[in-house]
Coordinates of C-alpha atoms in Angstrom, one line a residue:
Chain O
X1173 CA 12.1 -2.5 14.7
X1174 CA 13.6 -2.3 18.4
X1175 CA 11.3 0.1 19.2
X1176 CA 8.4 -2.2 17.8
X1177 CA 9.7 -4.9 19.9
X1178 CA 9.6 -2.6 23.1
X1179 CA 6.2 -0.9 22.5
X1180 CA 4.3 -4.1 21.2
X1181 CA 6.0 -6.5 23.8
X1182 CA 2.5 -7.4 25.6
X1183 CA 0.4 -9.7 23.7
X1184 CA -2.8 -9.0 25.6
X1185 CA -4.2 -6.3 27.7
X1186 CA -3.9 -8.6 30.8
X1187 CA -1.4 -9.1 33.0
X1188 CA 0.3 -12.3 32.0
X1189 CA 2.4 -14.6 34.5
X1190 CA 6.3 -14.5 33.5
X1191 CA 7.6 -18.0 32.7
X1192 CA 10.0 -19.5 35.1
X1193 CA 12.5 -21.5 34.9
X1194 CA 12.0 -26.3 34.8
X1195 CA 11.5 -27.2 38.1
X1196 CA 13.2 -30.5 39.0
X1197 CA 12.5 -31.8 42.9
X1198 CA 16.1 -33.6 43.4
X1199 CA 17.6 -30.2 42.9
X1200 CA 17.3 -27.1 45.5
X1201 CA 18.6 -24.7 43.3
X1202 CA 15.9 -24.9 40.9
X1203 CA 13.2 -24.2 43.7
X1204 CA 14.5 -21.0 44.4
X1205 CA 12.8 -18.8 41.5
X1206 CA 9.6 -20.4 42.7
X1207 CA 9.7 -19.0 46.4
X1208 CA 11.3 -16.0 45.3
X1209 CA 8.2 -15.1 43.1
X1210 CA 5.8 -16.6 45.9
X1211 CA 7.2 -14.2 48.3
X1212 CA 7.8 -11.1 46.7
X1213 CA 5.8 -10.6 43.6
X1214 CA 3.2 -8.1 43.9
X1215 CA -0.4 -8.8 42.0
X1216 CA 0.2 -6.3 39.0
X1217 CA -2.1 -4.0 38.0
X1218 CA -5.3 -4.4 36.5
X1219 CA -7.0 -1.5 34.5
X1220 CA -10.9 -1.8 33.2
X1221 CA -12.0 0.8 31.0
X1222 CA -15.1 1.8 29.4
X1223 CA -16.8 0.8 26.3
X1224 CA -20.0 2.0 25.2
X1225 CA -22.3 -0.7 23.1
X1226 CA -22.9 1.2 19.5
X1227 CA -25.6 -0.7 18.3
X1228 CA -26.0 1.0 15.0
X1229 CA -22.3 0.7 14.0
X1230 CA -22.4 -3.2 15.3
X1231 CA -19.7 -1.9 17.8
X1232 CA -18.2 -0.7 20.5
X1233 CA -16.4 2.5 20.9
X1234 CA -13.7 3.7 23.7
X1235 CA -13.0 7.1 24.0
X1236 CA -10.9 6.9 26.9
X1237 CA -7.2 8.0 25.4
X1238 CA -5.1 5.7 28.2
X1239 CA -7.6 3.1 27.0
X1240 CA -7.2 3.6 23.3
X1241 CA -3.0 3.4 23.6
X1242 CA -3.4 0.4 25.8
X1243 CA -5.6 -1.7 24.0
X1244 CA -3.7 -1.6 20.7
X1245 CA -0.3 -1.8 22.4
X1246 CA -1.4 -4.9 24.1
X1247 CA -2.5 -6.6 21.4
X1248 CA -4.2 -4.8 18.3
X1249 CA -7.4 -4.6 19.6
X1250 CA -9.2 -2.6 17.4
X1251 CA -9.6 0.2 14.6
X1252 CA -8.1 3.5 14.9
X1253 CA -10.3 6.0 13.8
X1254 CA -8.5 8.7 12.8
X1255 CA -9.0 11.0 10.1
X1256 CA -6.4 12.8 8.2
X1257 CA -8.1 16.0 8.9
X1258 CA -5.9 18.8 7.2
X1259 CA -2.3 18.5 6.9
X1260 CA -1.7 21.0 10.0
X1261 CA -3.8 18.5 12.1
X1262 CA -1.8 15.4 10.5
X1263 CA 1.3 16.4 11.1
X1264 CA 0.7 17.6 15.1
X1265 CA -1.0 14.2 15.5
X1266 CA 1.8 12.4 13.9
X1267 CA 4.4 14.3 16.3
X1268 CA 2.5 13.7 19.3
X1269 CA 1.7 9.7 18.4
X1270 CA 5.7 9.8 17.4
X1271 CA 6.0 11.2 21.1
X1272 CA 3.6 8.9 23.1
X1273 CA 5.5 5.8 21.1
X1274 CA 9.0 7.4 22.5
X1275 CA 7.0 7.6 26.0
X1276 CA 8.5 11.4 26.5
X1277 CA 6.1 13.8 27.8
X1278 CA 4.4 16.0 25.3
X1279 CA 4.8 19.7 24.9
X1280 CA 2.4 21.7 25.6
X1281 CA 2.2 22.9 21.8
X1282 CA 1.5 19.6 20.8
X1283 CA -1.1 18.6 23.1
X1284 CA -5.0 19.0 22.3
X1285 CA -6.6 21.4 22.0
X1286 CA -3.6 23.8 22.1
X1287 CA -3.5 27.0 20.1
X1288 CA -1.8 26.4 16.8
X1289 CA 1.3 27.9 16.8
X1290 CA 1.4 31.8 16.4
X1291 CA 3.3 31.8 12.6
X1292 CA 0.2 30.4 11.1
X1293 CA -2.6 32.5 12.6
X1294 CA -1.3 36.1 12.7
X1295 CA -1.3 37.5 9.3
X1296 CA 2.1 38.1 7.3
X1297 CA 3.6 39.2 4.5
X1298 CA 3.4 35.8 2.8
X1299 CA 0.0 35.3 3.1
X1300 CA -0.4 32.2 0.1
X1301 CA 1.9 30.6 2.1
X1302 CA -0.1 30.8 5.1
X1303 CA -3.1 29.8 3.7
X1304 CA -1.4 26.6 2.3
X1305 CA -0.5 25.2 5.6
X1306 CA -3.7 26.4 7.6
X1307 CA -6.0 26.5 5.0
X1308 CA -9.5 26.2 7.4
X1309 CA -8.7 28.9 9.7
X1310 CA -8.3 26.8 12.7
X1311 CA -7.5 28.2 16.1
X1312 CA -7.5 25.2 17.9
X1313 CA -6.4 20.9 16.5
X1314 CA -10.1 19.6 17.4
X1315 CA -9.5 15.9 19.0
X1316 CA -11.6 13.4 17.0
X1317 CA -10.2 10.3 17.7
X1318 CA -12.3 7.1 19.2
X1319 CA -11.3 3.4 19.1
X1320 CA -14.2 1.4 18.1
X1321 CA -14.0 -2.6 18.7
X1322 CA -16.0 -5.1 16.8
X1323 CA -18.3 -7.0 19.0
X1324 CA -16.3 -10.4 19.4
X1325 CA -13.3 -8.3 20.6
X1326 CA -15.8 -6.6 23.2
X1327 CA -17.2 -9.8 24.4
X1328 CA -13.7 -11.0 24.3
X1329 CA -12.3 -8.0 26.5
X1330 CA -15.4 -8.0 28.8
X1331 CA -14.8 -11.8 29.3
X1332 CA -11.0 -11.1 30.5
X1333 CA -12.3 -8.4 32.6
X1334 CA -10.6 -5.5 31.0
X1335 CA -13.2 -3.7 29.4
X1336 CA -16.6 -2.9 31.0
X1337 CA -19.6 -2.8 28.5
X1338 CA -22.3 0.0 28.8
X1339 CA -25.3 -1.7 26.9
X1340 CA -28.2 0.5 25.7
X1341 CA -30.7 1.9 28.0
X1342 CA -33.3 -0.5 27.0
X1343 CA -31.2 -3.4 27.5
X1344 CA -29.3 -3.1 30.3
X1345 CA -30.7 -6.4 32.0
X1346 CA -29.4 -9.1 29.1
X1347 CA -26.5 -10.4 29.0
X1348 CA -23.2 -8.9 27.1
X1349 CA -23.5 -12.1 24.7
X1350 CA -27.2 -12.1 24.7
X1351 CA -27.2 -8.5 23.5
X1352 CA -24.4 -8.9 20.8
X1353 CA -26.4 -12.0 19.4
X1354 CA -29.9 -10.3 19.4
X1355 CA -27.3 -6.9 17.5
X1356 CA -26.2 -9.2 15.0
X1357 CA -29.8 -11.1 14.5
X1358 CA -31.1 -7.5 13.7
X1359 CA -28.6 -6.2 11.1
X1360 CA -29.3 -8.6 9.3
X1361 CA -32.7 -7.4 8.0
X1362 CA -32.1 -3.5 8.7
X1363 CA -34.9 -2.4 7.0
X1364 CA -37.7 -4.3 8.4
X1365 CA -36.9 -3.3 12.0
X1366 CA -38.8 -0.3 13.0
X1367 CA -37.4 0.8 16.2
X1368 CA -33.8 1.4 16.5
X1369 CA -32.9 0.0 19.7
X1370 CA -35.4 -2.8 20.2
X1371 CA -33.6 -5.9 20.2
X1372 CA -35.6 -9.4 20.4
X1373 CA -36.1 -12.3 18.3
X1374 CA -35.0 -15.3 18.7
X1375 CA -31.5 -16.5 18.5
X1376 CA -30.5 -19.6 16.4
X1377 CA -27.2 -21.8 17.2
X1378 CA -26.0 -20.7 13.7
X1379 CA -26.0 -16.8 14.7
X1380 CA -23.6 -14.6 12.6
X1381 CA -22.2 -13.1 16.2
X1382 CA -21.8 -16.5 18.0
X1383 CA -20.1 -18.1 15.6
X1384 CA -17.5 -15.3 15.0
X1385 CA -17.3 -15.4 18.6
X1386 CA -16.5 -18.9 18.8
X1387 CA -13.8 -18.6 16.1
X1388 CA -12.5 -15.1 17.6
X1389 CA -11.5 -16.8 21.1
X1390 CA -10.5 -20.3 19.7
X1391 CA -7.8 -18.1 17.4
X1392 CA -7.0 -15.6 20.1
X1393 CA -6.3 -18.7 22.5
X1394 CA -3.9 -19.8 20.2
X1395 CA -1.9 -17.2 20.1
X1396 CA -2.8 -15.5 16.6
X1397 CA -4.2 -12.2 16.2
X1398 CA -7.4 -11.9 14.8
X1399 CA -8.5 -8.8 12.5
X1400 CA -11.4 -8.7 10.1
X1401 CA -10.6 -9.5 7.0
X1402 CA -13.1 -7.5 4.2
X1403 CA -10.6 -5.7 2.2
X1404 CA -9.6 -9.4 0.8
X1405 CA -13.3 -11.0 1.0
X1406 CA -12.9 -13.4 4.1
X1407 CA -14.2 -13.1 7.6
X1408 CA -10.9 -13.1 9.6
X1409 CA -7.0 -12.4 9.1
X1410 CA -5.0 -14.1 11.3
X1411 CA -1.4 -12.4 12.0
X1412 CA 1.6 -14.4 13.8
X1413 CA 2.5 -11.3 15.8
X1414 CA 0.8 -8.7 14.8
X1415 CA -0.3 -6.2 12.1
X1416 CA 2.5 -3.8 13.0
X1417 CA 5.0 -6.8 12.2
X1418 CA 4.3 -8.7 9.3
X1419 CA 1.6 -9.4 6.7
X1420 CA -1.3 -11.9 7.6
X1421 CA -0.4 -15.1 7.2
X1422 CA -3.5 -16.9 7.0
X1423 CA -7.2 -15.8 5.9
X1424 CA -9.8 -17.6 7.5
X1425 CA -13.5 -18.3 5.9
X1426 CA -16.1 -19.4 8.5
X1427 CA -18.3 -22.1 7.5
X1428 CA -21.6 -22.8 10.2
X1429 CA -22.6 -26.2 10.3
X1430 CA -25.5 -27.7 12.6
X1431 CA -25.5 -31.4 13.0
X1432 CA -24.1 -32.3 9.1
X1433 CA -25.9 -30.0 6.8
X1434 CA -23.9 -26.4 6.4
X1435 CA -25.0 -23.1 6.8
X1436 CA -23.0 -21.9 4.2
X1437 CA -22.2 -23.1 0.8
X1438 CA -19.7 -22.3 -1.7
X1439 CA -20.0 -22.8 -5.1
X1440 CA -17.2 -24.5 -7.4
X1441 CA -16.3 -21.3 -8.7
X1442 CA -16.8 -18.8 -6.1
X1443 CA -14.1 -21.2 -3.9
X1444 CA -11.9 -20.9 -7.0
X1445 CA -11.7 -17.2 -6.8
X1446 CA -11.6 -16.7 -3.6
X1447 CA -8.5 -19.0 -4.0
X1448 CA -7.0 -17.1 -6.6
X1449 CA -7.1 -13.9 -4.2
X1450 CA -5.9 -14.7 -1.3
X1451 CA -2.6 -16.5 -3.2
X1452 CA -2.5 -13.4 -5.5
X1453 CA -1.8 -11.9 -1.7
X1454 CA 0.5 -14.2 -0.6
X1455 CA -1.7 -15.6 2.6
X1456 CA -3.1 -19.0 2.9
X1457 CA -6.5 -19.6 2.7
X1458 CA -8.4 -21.2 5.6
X1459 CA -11.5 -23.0 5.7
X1460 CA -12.4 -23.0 9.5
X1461 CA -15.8 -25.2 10.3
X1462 CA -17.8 -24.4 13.4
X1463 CA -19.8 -27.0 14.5
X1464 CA -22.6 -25.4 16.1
X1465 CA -25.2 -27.1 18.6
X1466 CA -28.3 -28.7 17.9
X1467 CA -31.4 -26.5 18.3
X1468 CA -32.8 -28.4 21.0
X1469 CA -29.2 -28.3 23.2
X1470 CA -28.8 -25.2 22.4
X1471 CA -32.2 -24.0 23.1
X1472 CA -31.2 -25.4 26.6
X1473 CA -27.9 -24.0 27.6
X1474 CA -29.9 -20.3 26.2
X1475 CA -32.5 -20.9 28.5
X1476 CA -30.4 -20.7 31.6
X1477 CA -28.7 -17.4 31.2
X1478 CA -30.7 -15.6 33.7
X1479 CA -29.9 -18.3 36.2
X1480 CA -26.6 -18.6 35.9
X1481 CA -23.6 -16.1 36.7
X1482 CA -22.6 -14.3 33.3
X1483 CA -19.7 -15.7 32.1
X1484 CA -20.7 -19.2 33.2
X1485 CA -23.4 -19.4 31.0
X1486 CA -21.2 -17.9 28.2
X1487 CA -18.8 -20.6 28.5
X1488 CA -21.5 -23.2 28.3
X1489 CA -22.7 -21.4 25.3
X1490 CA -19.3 -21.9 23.8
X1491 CA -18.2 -25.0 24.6
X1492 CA -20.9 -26.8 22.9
X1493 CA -19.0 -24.8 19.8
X1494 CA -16.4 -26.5 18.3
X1495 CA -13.7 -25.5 15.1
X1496 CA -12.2 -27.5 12.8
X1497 CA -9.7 -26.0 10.5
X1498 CA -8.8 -26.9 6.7
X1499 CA -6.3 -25.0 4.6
X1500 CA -6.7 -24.8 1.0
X1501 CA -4.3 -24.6 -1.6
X1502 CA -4.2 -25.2 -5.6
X1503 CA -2.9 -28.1 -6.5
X1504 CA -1.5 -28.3 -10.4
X1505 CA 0.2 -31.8 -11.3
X1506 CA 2.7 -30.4 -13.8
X1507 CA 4.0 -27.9 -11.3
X1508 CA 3.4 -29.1 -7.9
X1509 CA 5.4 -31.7 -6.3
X1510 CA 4.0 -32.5 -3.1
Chain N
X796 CA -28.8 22.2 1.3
X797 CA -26.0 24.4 2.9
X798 CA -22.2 23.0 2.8
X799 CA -21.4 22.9 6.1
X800 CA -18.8 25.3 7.1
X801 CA -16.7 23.2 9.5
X802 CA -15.5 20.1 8.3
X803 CA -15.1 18.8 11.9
X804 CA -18.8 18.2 12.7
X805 CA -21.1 16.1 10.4
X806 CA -23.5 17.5 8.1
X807 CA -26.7 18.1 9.5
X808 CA -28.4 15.4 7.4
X809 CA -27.2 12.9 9.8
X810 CA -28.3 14.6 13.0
X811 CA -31.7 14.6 11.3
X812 CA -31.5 11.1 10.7
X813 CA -30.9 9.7 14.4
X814 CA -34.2 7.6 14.5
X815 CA -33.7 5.9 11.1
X816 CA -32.6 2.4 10.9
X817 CA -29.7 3.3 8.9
X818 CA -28.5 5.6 11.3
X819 CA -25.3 3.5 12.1
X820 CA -24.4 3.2 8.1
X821 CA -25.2 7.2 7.7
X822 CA -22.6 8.4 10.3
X823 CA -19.8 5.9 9.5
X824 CA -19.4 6.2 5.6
X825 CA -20.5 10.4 6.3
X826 CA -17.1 10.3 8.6
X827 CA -14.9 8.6 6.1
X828 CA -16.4 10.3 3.1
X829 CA -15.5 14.0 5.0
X830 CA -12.4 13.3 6.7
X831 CA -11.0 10.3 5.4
X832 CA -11.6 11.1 1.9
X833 CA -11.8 15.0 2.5
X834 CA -14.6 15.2 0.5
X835 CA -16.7 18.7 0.4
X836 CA -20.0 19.6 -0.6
X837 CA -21.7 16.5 0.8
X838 CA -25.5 16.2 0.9
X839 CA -28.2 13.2 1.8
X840 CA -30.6 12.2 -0.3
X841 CA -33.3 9.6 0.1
X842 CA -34.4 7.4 -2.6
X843 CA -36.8 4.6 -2.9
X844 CA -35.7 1.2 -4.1
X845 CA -38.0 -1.5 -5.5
X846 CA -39.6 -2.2 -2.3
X847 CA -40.6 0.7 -1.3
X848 CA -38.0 1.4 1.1
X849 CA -36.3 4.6 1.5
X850 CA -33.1 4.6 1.2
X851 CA -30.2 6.7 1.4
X852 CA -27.5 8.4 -0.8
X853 CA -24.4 10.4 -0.7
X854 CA -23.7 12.8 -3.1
X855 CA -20.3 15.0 -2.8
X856 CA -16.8 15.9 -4.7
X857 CA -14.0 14.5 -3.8
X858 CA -10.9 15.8 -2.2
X859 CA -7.8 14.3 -3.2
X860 CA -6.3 14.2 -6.7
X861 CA -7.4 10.4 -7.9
X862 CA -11.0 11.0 -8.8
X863 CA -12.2 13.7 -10.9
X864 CA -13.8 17.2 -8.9
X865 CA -17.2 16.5 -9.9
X866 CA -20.3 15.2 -7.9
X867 CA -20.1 11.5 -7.2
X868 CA -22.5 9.8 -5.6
X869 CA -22.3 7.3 -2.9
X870 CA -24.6 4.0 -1.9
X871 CA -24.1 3.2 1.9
X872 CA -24.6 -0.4 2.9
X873 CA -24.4 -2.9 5.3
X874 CA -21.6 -6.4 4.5
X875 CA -24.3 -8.5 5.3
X876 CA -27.1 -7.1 3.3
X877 CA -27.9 -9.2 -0.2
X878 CA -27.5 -6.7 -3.4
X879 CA -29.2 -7.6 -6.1
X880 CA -29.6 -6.5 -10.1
X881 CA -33.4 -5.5 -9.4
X882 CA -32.2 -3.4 -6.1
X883 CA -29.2 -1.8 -8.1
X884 CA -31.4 -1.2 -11.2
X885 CA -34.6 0.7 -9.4
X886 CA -31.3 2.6 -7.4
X887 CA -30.4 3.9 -10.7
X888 CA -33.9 4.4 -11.8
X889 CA -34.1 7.0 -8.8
X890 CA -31.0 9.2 -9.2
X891 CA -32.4 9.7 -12.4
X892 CA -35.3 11.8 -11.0
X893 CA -33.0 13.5 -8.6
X894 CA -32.1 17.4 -9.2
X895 CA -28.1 17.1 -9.2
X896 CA -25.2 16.5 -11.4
X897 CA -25.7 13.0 -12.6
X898 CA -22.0 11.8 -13.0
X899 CA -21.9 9.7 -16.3
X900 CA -19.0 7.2 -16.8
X901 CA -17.2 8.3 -20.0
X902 CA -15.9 4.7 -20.4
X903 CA -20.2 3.4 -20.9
X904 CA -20.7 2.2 -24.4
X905 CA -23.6 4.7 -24.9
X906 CA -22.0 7.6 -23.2
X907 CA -24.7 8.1 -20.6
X908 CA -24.5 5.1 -18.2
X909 CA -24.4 6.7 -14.6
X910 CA -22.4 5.6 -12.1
X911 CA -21.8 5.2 -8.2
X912 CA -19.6 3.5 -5.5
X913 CA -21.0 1.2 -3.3
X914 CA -19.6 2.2 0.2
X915 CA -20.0 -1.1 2.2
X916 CA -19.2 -0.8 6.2
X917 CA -17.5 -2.9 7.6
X918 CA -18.3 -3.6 11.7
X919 CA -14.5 -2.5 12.8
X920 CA -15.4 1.3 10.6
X921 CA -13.5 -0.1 7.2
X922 CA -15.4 1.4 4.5
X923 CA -14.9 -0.4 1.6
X924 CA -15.5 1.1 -2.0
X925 CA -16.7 -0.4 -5.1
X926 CA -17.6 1.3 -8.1
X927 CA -21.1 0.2 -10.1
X928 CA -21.6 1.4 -13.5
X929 CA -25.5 1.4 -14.9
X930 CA -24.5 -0.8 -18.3
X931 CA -21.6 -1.6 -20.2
X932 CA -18.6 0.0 -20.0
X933 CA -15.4 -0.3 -22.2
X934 CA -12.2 -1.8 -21.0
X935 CA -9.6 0.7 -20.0
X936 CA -7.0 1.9 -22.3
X937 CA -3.1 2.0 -21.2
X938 CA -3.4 5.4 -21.8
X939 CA -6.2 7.2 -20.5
X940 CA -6.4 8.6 -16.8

């Protein structure tokens, strides 16, 4: 748990300014962490790593292994891929990850690629045994892993400047946003699309990706951290501190609405289940509006995103996007008090 | 088609498949089928749906201990794509005319319903697995498997 505390400490991959102590005018003393840290703190350290846009996989995927530690340290950003690939290759991976946690360097049996160790490829006596533990005949622990990052938390990295996007050849003029938008606009009829990497159409206020945008960086501003929630039906999971901590406290349903009608409509008893669920799992459930623009406004703020600088126009595109939360919970008269 | 010897690349099915709309859906539940799920002998098929569409279709036998060793077959899609009875129905309708072991739920009320697991991707590479039967199927009893 310690060691949770010392590895997770960072909530986001940025750099973020330490708070200082109340700062009261009548009273020199208290002015004195103030000059200290405008004197002699140094700018810390910014890293921006790669990410390549997967358009098929509706992600983005970092293969950089600083990266990879990095972003989920700093904030659970993303979905480990990694395969239990035989128990030789578990086991090494868990000893190396136990390693990295500890922040010890890593023999060199352990690291990539190495030779596995000389007891299980030379032929022995016990050879059953041997073929238990090595049972594919490796020579060498193949490295498989890759990070691969939904496309809110890419747009959200990109925005803080921590991860740079490399968007498909064919696209490399659009916007990061723009792109996502047009991703998500096409997945949504995959079989009528008949070249793989042409993206165009037009893009509605109520897109899939701009409203889980909107709802991704209004949670992540509060301070929650935002996973995707399919195993339990809803769109997001929202955890106080982090998977690695506790449970997910809340599960979060997005509802689109434009002007008063919404996008989205639950029926009595589809709400009902989806109740039952998420209290048979101990979370709250949370209904979480997005009022998204008018056509015509929003039609307006899309047309400028050649004109303006990047993440200007993204920022008009989202303010005119705005969240309203309800939590739900069943209410039974004989039991319920309050 | 041959098993592929090294369970650290993909089958060549999906290389084949680079240029197909599902190309995305193919590697992702192909990765967590084979290494996730260690599961061996796994081949691509292509079937058509009501519309016309091709479609594709995992067949394989599982690795670890909770499902039986016999082919199971495996229906990639997309979370955002609409399922319906008539899609399900013609999906059944054409493993029927394909040349493998058909798995058959013992639990079906006639003894021949077929079965498959619906492997739906999720965008941050969850797979998650839900099993369809073609017809009705008895409840489970406390003491079968």
């Amino acid at each position: 748990m310690q060691r949770n505390n010392e590895i997770y400490k960072r909530p986001l991959p940025v750099p973020l300014a330490q708070p200082l102590p109340p700062f009261l005018p009548s009273n020199p003393l208290t002015w004195v962490p103030y000059v200290y840290s405008w004197l002699f703190t140094k700018a810390a350290k910014r890293s921006t790593w790669k990410a390549v846009l997967n358009a098929d996989g509706l992600c983005s995927i970092v293969k950089d292994e600083d990266a990879i530690r990095n972003l989920w340290c700093n904030g659970f950003l993303e979905k480990e891929i990694c395969p239990e690939a035989n128990q030789l290759g578990r086991s090494v991976q868990k000893e190396r990850s136990l390693l990295i946690e500890k922040g010890e360097p890593i023999p060199p049996e352990l690291q990539e690629d190495a030779p596995m160790p000389p007891e299980l490829t030379v032929e022995d006596g016990d050879a059953e045994e041997e073929v238990e533990k090595n049972p594919l005949g490796l020579k060498e622990v193949p490295k498989i892993e890759h990070l691969q990052l939904t496309l809110p938390e890419t747009c959200f990295l990109a925005s803080l400047g921590v991860l740079k996007v490399v968007l498909p050849q064919t696209q490399t003029k659009k916007n990061l946003v723009q792109v996502c938008a047009l991703i998500s606009l096409k997945a949504s009829n995959p079989v009528l699309s008949h070249d793989r990497l042409d993206f165009e159409g037009i893009v509605e206020p109520d897109n899939q990706f701009l409203v889980e945008f909107a709802a991704y960086q209004y949670f992540r501003q509060l301070g929650w951290v935002v996973k995707m929630g399919t195993k339990f039906t809803v769109d997001f999971l929202l955890y106080r501190r982090g998977p690695v901590f506790t449970h997910a406290e809340l599960a979060v349903v997005l509802v689109p609405c434009i002007g008063d009608k919404q996008t989205r409509n639950f029926e009595w008893h589809e709400l009902h289940c989806l109740n039952r669920v998420i209290s048979q799992v101990r979370k709250t459930l949370l209904v979480c509006y997005v009022q998204c623009p008018e056509q015509a406004a929003f039609e307006k703020v899309w047309a400028k995103r050649n004109s303006m600088p990047q993440w200007e126009w993204t920022k008009a595109i989202l303010q005119s996007y705005s969240v309203r939360c309800v939590s739900l919970r069943r209410w039974v008269p004989q039991r319920n008090r309050d | 088609m041959a098993t592929n010897t090294s369970p650290f690349q993909p089958i060549e099915a999906v290389k084949a498949n680079k240029h197909s709309s599902f190309y995305g859906l193919i590697k992702a539940v192909e990765l967590d089928l084979r290494l996730g799920h260690q599961w061996t002998e796994l081949n691509l098929h292509m079937i058509d749906n009501s519309k016309g569409h091709a479609r594709p279709l995992f067949s394989g036998i599982p690795g670890t201990k909770l499902l039986k060793k016999r082919t199971n077959l495996v229906l990639p899609l997309y979370l955002h794509e609409t399922v319906s009875v008539e899609f399900l129905a013609s999906v059944f309708d054409s493993i029927k005319e394909l040349k493998i072991n058909k798995p058959i739920d013992e639990r079906g009320l006639e003894k021949t319903e077929l079965y498959l697991y619906l492997g739906i991707m999720c965008e941050d590479s969850t797979i998650i697995y839900y099993k369809v039967t073609d017809g009705l199927v008895k409840p489970r009893q406390n003491d079968e498997e």
